[in-house]
mmCIF file of C-alpha atoms in Angstrom:
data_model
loop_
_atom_site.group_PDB
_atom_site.id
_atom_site.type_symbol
_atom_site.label_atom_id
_atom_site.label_comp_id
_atom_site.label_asym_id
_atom_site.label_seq_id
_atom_site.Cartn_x
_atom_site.Cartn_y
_atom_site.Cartn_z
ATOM 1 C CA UNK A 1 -54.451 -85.481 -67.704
ATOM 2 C CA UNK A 2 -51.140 -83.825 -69.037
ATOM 3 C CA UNK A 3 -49.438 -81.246 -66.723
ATOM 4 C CA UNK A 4 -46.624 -79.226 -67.669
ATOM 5 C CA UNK A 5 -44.395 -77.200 -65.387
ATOM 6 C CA UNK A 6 -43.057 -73.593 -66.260
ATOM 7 C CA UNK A 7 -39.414 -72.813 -64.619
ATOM 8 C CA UNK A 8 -38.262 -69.314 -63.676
ATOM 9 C CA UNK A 9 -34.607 -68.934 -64.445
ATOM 10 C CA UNK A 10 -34.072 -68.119 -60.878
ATOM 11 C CA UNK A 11 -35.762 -71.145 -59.426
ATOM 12 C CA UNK A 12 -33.914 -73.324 -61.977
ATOM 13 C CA UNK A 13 -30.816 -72.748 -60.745
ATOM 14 C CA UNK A 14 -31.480 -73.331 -57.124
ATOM 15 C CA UNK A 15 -33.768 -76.505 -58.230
ATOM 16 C CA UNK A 16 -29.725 -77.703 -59.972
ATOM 17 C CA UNK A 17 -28.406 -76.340 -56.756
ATOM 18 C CA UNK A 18 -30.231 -78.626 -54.691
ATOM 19 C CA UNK A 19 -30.338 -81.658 -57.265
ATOM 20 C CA UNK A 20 -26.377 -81.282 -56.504
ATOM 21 C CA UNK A 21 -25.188 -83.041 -59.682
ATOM 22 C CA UNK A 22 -26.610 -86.207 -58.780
ATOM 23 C CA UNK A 23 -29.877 -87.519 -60.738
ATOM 24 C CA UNK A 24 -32.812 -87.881 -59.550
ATOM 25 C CA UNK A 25 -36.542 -86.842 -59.841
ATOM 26 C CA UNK A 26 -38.449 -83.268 -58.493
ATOM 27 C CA UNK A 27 -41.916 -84.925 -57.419
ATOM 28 C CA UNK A 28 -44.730 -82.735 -57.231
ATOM 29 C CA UNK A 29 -46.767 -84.284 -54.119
ATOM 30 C CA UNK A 30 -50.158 -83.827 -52.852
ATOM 31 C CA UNK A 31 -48.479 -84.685 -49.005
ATOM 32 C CA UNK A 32 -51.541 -85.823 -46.484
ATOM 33 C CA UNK A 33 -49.659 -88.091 -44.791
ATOM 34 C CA UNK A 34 -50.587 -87.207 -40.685
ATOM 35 C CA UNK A 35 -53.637 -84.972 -41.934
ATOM 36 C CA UNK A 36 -56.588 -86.924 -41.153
ATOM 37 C CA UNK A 37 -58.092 -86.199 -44.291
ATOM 38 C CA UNK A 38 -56.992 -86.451 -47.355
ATOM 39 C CA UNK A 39 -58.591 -83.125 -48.399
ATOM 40 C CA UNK A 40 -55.974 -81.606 -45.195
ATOM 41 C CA UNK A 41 -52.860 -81.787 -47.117
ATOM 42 C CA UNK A 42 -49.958 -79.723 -47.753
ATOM 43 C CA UNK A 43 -48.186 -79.357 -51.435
ATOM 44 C CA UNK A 44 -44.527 -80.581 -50.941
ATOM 45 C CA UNK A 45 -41.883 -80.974 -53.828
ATOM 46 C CA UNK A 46 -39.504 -83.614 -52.890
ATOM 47 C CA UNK A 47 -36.377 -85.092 -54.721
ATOM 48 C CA UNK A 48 -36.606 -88.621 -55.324
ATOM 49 C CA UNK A 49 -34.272 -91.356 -56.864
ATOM 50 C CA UNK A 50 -37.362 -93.209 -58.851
ATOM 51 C CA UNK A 51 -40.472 -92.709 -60.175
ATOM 52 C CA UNK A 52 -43.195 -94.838 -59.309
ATOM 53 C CA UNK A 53 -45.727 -96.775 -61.868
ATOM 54 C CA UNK A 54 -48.193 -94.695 -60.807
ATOM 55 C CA UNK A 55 -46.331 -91.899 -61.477
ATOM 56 C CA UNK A 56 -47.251 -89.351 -64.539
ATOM 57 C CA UNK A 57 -44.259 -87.241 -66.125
ATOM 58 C CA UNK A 58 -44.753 -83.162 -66.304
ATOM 59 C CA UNK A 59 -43.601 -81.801 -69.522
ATOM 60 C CA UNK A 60 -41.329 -78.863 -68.750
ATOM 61 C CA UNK A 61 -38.418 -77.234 -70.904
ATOM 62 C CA UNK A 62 -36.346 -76.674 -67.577
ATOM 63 C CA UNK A 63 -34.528 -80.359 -68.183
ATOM 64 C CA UNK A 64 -35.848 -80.895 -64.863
ATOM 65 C CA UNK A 65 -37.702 -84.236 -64.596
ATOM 66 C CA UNK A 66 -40.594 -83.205 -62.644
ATOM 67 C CA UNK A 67 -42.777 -85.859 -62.131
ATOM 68 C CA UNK A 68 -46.360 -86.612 -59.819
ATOM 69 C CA UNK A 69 -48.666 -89.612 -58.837
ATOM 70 C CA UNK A 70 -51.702 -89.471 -60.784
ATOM 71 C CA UNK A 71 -53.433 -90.005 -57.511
ATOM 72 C CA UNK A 72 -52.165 -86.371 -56.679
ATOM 73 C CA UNK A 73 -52.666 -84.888 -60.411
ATOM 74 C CA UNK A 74 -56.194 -84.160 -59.678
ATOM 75 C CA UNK A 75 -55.019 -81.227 -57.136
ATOM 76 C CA UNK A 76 -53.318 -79.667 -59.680
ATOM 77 C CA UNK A 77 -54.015 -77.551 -62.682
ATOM 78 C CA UNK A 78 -53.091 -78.517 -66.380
ATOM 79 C CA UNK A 79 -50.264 -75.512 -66.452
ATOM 80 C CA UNK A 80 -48.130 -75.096 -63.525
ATOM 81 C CA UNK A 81 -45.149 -72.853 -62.519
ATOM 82 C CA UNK A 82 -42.192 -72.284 -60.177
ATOM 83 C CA UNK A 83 -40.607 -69.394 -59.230
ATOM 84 C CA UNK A 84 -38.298 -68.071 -55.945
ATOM 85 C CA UNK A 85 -40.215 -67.231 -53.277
ATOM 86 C CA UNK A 86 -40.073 -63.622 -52.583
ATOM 87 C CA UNK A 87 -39.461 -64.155 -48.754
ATOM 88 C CA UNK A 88 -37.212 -67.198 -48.273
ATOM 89 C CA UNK A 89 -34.254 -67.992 -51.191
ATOM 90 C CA UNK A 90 -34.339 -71.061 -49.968
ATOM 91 C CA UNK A 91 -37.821 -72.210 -51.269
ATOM 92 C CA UNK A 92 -40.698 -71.564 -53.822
ATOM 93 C CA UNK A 93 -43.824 -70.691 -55.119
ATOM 94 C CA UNK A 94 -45.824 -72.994 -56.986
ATOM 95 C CA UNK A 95 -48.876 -71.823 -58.864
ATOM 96 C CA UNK A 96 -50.796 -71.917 -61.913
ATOM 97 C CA UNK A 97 -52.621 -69.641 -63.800
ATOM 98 C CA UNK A 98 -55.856 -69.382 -61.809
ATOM 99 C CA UNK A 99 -53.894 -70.138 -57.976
ATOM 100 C CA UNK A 100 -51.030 -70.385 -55.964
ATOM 101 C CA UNK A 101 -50.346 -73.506 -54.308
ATOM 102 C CA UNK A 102 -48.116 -72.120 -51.738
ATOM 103 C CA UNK A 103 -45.951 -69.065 -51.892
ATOM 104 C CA UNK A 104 -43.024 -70.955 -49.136
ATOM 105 C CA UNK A 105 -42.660 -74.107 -50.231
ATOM 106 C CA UNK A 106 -39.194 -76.362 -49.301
ATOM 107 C CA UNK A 107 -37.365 -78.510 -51.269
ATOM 108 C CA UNK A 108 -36.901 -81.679 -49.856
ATOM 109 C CA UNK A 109 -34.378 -83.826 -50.793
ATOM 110 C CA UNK A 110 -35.598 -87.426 -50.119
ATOM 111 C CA UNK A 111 -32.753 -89.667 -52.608
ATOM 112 C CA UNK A 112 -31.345 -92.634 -50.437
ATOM 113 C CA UNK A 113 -27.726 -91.008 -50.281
ATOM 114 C CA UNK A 114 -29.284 -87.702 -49.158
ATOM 115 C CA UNK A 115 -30.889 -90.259 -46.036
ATOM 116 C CA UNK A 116 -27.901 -91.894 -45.439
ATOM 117 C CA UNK A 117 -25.487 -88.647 -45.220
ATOM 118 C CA UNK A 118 -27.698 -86.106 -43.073
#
């Protein structure tokens, strides 16, 4: 399965925002950790410091390394996109071209030195 991720100019800047200089990865995540189920879970986009071997990249022009466990892939349709949120600045909208996956969705910075210094 090959996924690639279209960037709106507007969410590209506040995914750099929130990448703050410092590398790292923007994983896509299938998140049913606490669910239950693991049809009960919540899309989630979190910045990591490594992929994973089980971890597929998602071809995007943005020069953001987006990447997502191949466990998760199957959630997610081949062609994918990210936009602001029209409600909250702060987060976005991930969809694709036949659904959205959430119109609200946070970015969550989960690198090591983002741990250590909140």
């Amino acid at each position: 399965m090959s996924l690639t991720m279209r960037v709106s100019p507007e969410a590209q800047a506040l995914l750099q925002q929130k990448f703050d200089g410092r590398p790292g990865y923007l994983r896509v995540a299938y998140d049913n950790e606490g669910c239950g189920c693991s049809l009960s879970g919540a899309i989630a986009l979190w910045i990591v410091d490594e992929q994973k071997t089980s971890d597929l990249d998602i071809a995007s022009d943005s020069g953001i390394p987006f990447i997502v466990d191949r466990n998760d892939a199957v959630y997610f349709d081949e062609n994918l996109s990210i936009t602001i949120s029209g409600f909250d600045k702060s987060s976005v909208r991930l969809a694709s071209d036949g659904q959205s996956y959430g119109s609200s969705i946070p970015l969550e910075d989960r690198r090591d030195a983002a741990r250590i210094s909140s």
